PDB file of C-alpha atoms in Angstrom:
ATOM      1  CA  UNK A  82     174.252  60.820  76.307  1.00 53.00           C
ATOM      2  CA  UNK A  83     174.307  57.602  79.129  1.00 54.00           C
ATOM      3  CA  UNK A  84     176.283  55.868  76.116  1.00 69.00           C
ATOM      4  CA  UNK A  85     178.779  58.081  76.739  1.00 63.00           C
ATOM      5  CA  UNK A  86     179.529  57.401  80.296  1.00 64.00           C
ATOM      6  CA  UNK A  87     179.442  53.695  79.686  1.00 70.00           C
ATOM      7  CA  UNK A  88     181.850  54.657  77.211  1.00 92.00           C
ATOM      8  CA  UNK A  89     185.469  53.338  78.969  1.00 95.00           C
ATOM      9  CA  UNK A  90     187.122  54.974  76.022  1.00 97.00           C
ATOM     10  CA  UNK A  91     185.378  58.442  76.581  1.00 97.00           C
ATOM     11  CA  UNK A  92     185.483  58.220  80.176  1.00 97.00           C
ATOM     12  CA  UNK A  93     189.446  57.348  80.138  1.00 98.00           C
ATOM     13  CA  UNK A  94     190.044  60.560  77.469  1.00 98.00           C
ATOM     14  CA  UNK A  95     187.679  62.951  80.341  1.00 97.00           C
ATOM     15  CA  UNK A  96     190.637  61.806  83.152  1.00 98.00           C
ATOM     16  CA  UNK A  97     193.671  62.687  80.895  1.00 98.00           C
ATOM     17  CA  UNK A  98     191.997  65.744  79.577  1.00 98.00           C
ATOM     18  CA  UNK A  99     190.851  66.778  82.791  1.00 98.00           C
ATOM     19  CA  UNK A 100     194.373  66.092  84.258  1.00 98.00           C
ATOM     20  CA  UNK A 101     196.244  68.584  81.159  1.00 98.00           C
ATOM     21  CA  UNK A 102     194.418  71.262  81.506  1.00 98.00           C
ATOM     22  CA  UNK A 103     194.514  71.300  85.400  1.00 98.00           C
ATOM     23  CA  UNK A 104     197.995  71.391  84.056  1.00 98.00           C
ATOM     24  CA  UNK A 105     198.218  74.088  81.634  1.00 97.00           C
ATOM     25  CA  UNK A 106     195.661  76.160  84.346  1.00 98.00           C
ATOM     26  CA  UNK A 107     198.285  75.459  87.173  1.00 97.00           C
ATOM     27  CA  UNK A 108     200.755  77.229  84.848  1.00 97.00           C
ATOM     28  CA  UNK A 109     199.205  80.630  84.921  1.00 96.00           C
ATOM     29  CA  UNK A 110     199.104  80.627  89.210  1.00 97.00           C
ATOM     30  CA  UNK A 111     202.970  79.199  88.639  1.00 97.00           C
ATOM     31  CA  UNK A 112     203.561  82.482  86.357  1.00 96.00           C
ATOM     32  CA  UNK A 113     202.366  85.207  88.673  1.00 93.00           C
ATOM     33  CA  UNK A 114     205.236  83.279  91.580  1.00 96.00           C
ATOM     34  CA  UNK A 115     207.608  83.762  89.789  1.00 95.00           C
ATOM     35  CA  UNK A 116     206.661  87.331  88.804  1.00 92.00           C
ATOM     36  CA  UNK A 117     205.776  88.610  92.813  1.00 91.00           C
ATOM     37  CA  UNK A 118     208.984  86.408  93.831  1.00 93.00           C
ATOM     38  CA  UNK A 119     211.032  88.442  91.541  1.00 92.00           C
ATOM     39  CA  UNK A 120     209.124  90.965  92.042  1.00 89.00           C
ATOM     40  CA  UNK A 121     209.315  91.475  87.878  1.00 88.00           C
ATOM     41  CA  UNK A 122     205.628  93.341  86.371  1.00 90.00           C
ATOM     42  CA  UNK A 123     204.193  94.007  83.046  1.00 89.00           C
ATOM     43  CA  UNK A 124     201.660  96.380  83.838  1.00 88.00           C
ATOM     44  CA  UNK A 125     201.877  99.461  86.083  1.00 88.00           C
ATOM     45  CA  UNK A 126     198.995  98.511  88.286  1.00 85.00           C
ATOM     46  CA  UNK A 127     200.465  95.349  89.456  1.00 84.00           C
ATOM     47  CA  UNK A 128     203.457  97.016  90.745  1.00 85.00           C
ATOM     48  CA  UNK A 129     201.162  98.615  93.511  1.00 81.00           C
ATOM     49  CA  UNK A 130     201.297  95.882  95.823  1.00 77.00           C
ATOM     50  CA  UNK A 131     204.117  97.138  98.342  1.00 69.00           C
ATOM     51  CA  UNK A 132     206.032  99.467  97.427  1.00 65.00           C
ATOM     52  CA  UNK A 133     204.402 103.058  96.863  1.00 73.00           C
ATOM     53  CA  UNK A 134     206.896 104.551  95.389  1.00 85.00           C
ATOM     54  CA  UNK A 135     207.442 105.928  91.451  1.00 85.00           C
ATOM     55  CA  UNK A 136     210.705 104.834  91.409  1.00 86.00           C
ATOM     56  CA  UNK A 137     210.374 101.772  93.135  1.00 85.00           C
ATOM     57  CA  UNK A 138     207.116 100.602  91.197  1.00 85.00           C
ATOM     58  CA  UNK A 139     209.427 101.646  88.193  1.00 85.00           C
ATOM     59  CA  UNK A 140     212.284  99.232  88.846  1.00 84.00           C
ATOM     60  CA  UNK A 141     209.787  96.436  88.645  1.00 88.00           C
ATOM     61  CA  UNK A 142     208.159  97.027  85.538  1.00 86.00           C
ATOM     62  CA  UNK A 143     210.700  94.359  84.019  1.00 88.00           C
ATOM     63  CA  UNK A 144     211.002  91.462  81.860  1.00 92.00           C
ATOM     64  CA  UNK A 145     212.722  88.413  84.299  1.00 93.00           C
ATOM     65  CA  UNK A 146     213.985  85.317  82.362  1.00 94.00           C
ATOM     66  CA  UNK A 147     213.001  82.732  84.882  1.00 95.00           C
ATOM     67  CA  UNK A 148     208.942  84.873  84.494  1.00 94.00           C
ATOM     68  CA  UNK A 149     209.474  84.629  80.539  1.00 96.00           C
ATOM     69  CA  UNK A 150     210.570  80.457  81.194  1.00 96.00           C
ATOM     70  CA  UNK A 151     207.522  80.138  82.503  1.00 97.00           C
ATOM     71  CA  UNK A 152     205.266  82.128  80.086  1.00 96.00           C
ATOM     72  CA  UNK A 153     206.346  79.829  77.721  1.00 97.00           C
ATOM     73  CA  UNK A 154     205.818  77.134  79.036  1.00 97.00           C
ATOM     74  CA  UNK A 155     202.469  77.781  79.011  1.00 97.00           C
ATOM     75  CA  UNK A 156     202.101  79.013  76.035  1.00 98.00           C
ATOM     76  CA  UNK A 157     203.342  75.873  74.738  1.00 98.00           C
ATOM     77  CA  UNK A 158     200.724  74.210  76.869  1.00 97.00           C
ATOM     78  CA  UNK A 159     198.132  76.364  75.266  1.00 97.00           C
ATOM     79  CA  UNK A 160     198.979  75.135  71.951  1.00 97.00           C
ATOM     80  CA  UNK A 161     199.464  71.650  72.471  1.00 98.00           C
ATOM     81  CA  UNK A 162     197.089  70.776  74.650  1.00 98.00           C
ATOM     82  CA  UNK A 163     193.850  72.276  73.303  1.00 98.00           C
ATOM     83  CA  UNK A 164     194.055  70.474  70.368  1.00 98.00           C
ATOM     84  CA  UNK A 165     195.228  67.355  71.997  1.00 98.00           C
ATOM     85  CA  UNK A 166     191.136  67.788  73.264  1.00 98.00           C
ATOM     86  CA  UNK A 167     189.704  68.564  70.385  1.00 98.00           C
ATOM     87  CA  UNK A 168     191.107  65.790  68.732  1.00 98.00           C
ATOM     88  CA  UNK A 169     191.147  63.553  71.381  1.00 98.00           C
ATOM     89  CA  UNK A 170     187.411  63.792  71.996  1.00 97.00           C
ATOM     90  CA  UNK A 171     186.750  62.932  68.067  1.00 96.00           C
ATOM     91  CA  UNK A 172     189.843  60.280  68.541  1.00 97.00           C
ATOM     92  CA  UNK A 173     187.333  58.434  71.145  1.00 97.00           C
ATOM     93  CA  UNK A 174     184.280  58.434  69.264  1.00 95.00           C
ATOM     94  CA  UNK A 175     186.395  56.355  66.927  1.00 94.00           C
ATOM     95  CA  UNK A 176     186.285  53.710  68.825  1.00 94.00           C
ATOM     96  CA  UNK A 177     189.768  52.613  69.630  1.00 96.00           C
ATOM     97  CA  UNK A 178     190.552  50.071  71.379  1.00 97.00           C
ATOM     98  CA  UNK A 179     190.520  50.639  74.865  1.00 97.00           C
ATOM     99  CA  UNK A 180     194.281  49.703  75.988  1.00 97.00           C
ATOM    100  CA  UNK A 181     195.228  51.592  72.301  1.00 98.00           C
ATOM    101  CA  UNK A 182     193.184  54.263  73.898  1.00 98.00           C
ATOM    102  CA  UNK A 183     194.611  54.523  77.240  1.00 98.00           C
ATOM    103  CA  UNK A 184     198.663  54.170  75.776  1.00 98.00           C
ATOM    104  CA  UNK A 185     197.761  57.624  73.756  1.00 98.00           C
ATOM    105  CA  UNK A 186     196.288  59.427  76.736  1.00 98.00           C
ATOM    106  CA  UNK A 187     198.578  58.205  78.655  1.00 98.00           C
ATOM    107  CA  UNK A 188     201.801  58.846  76.421  1.00 98.00           C
ATOM    108  CA  UNK A 189     200.938  62.824  75.759  1.00 98.00           C
ATOM    109  CA  UNK A 190     200.283  63.226  79.123  1.00 98.00           C
ATOM    110  CA  UNK A 191     203.718  62.400  80.486  1.00 98.00           C
ATOM    111  CA  UNK A 192     205.098  64.128  78.025  1.00 98.00           C
ATOM    112  CA  UNK A 193     203.727  67.461  79.255  1.00 98.00           C
ATOM    113  CA  UNK A 194     204.583  67.108  82.724  1.00 98.00           C
ATOM    114  CA  UNK A 195     208.262  66.071  81.395  1.00 98.00           C
ATOM    115  CA  UNK A 196     208.146  68.945  78.756  1.00 98.00           C
ATOM    116  CA  UNK A 197     206.851  71.444  82.083  1.00 98.00           C
ATOM    117  CA  UNK A 198     209.827  69.991  84.336  1.00 98.00           C
ATOM    118  CA  UNK A 199     212.024  70.462  81.271  1.00 97.00           C
ATOM    119  CA  UNK A 200     211.198  73.894  80.841  1.00 97.00           C
ATOM    120  CA  UNK A 201     210.679  75.305  84.042  1.00 96.00           C
ATOM    121  CA  UNK A 202     213.812  73.759  85.298  1.00 96.00           C
ATOM    122  CA  UNK A 203     215.581  74.785  82.091  1.00 95.00           C
ATOM    123  CA  UNK A 204     217.400  70.558  81.579  1.00 97.00           C
ATOM    124  CA  UNK A 205     219.012  70.248  78.917  1.00 96.00           C
ATOM    125  CA  UNK A 206     218.029  69.761  75.784  1.00 94.00           C
ATOM    126  CA  UNK A 207     216.925  67.198  73.988  1.00 96.00           C
ATOM    127  CA  UNK A 208     215.434  66.475  77.039  1.00 96.00           C
ATOM    128  CA  UNK A 209     211.929  69.261  76.654  1.00 97.00           C
ATOM    129  CA  UNK A 210     212.116  68.934  72.483  1.00 97.00           C
ATOM    130  CA  UNK A 211     211.586  65.210  73.290  1.00 98.00           C
ATOM    131  CA  UNK A 212     209.367  65.253  75.271  1.00 98.00           C
ATOM    132  CA  UNK A 213     207.189  67.998  72.806  1.00 98.00           C
ATOM    133  CA  UNK A 214     208.032  65.884  70.260  1.00 98.00           C
ATOM    134  CA  UNK A 215     206.337  62.431  71.607  1.00 98.00           C
ATOM    135  CA  UNK A 216     203.592  64.792  72.217  1.00 98.00           C
ATOM    136  CA  UNK A 217     202.801  66.053  68.241  1.00 98.00           C
ATOM    137  CA  UNK A 218     203.182  62.453  67.424  1.00 98.00           C
ATOM    138  CA  UNK A 219     200.840  61.434  69.524  1.00 98.00           C
ATOM    139  CA  UNK A 220     197.990  63.960  68.771  1.00 98.00           C
ATOM    140  CA  UNK A 221     198.931  63.129  64.976  1.00 98.00           C
ATOM    141  CA  UNK A 222     198.395  59.557  65.827  1.00 98.00           C
ATOM    142  CA  UNK A 223     194.592  60.171  66.975  1.00 98.00           C
ATOM    143  CA  UNK A 224     194.373  62.294  63.962  1.00 97.00           C
ATOM    144  CA  UNK A 225     195.444  59.969  61.822  1.00 96.00           C
ATOM    145  CA  UNK A 226     193.005  57.471  63.456  1.00 96.00           C
ATOM    146  CA  UNK A 227     189.924  59.982  62.983  1.00 96.00           C
ATOM    147  CA  UNK A 228     191.173  60.718  59.426  1.00 95.00           C
ATOM    148  CA  UNK A 229     190.605  57.769  58.147  1.00 94.00           C
ATOM    149  CA  UNK A 230     187.760  56.631  60.538  1.00 93.00           C
ATOM    150  CA  UNK A 231     186.046  59.206  58.591  1.00 83.00           C
ATOM    151  CA  UNK A 232     186.616  58.987  55.316  1.00 83.00           C
ATOM    152  CA  UNK A 233     187.001  55.668  54.952  1.00 73.00           C
ATOM    153  CA  UNK A 234     190.635  55.747  53.839  1.00 61.00           C
TER     154      UNK A 234
END
């Protein structure tokens, strides 16, 4: 374990993985904020905050495009950040050059932040699509390094 804390690539990975995990975690309170401000809830018990009349509460059981947009962005984070963390950890163990590893980590983190801004603010395509592709290519690049190192390809 002491060797890991002295490994610059592992420390860089830990930093950037933590940043994107925190970003992903931030999406849950952002969804809650949109639900509360748009009065759009999925569960009956959530409608009890403030309104007690059954008819008023029924009106709050609805889908809202803004809430759904944030939820889909969060889902996309889950689908992309978890593979990055797993593959990135394995990648860090393959002994890449620090500069190459930093490039991978920074490009991925940047792509996820651009993706989130593009998604939540509904920026025109191809901004969201390109940022997603950049993140995927980055993860696949690290996966290729892991496989070629592990399998000696």
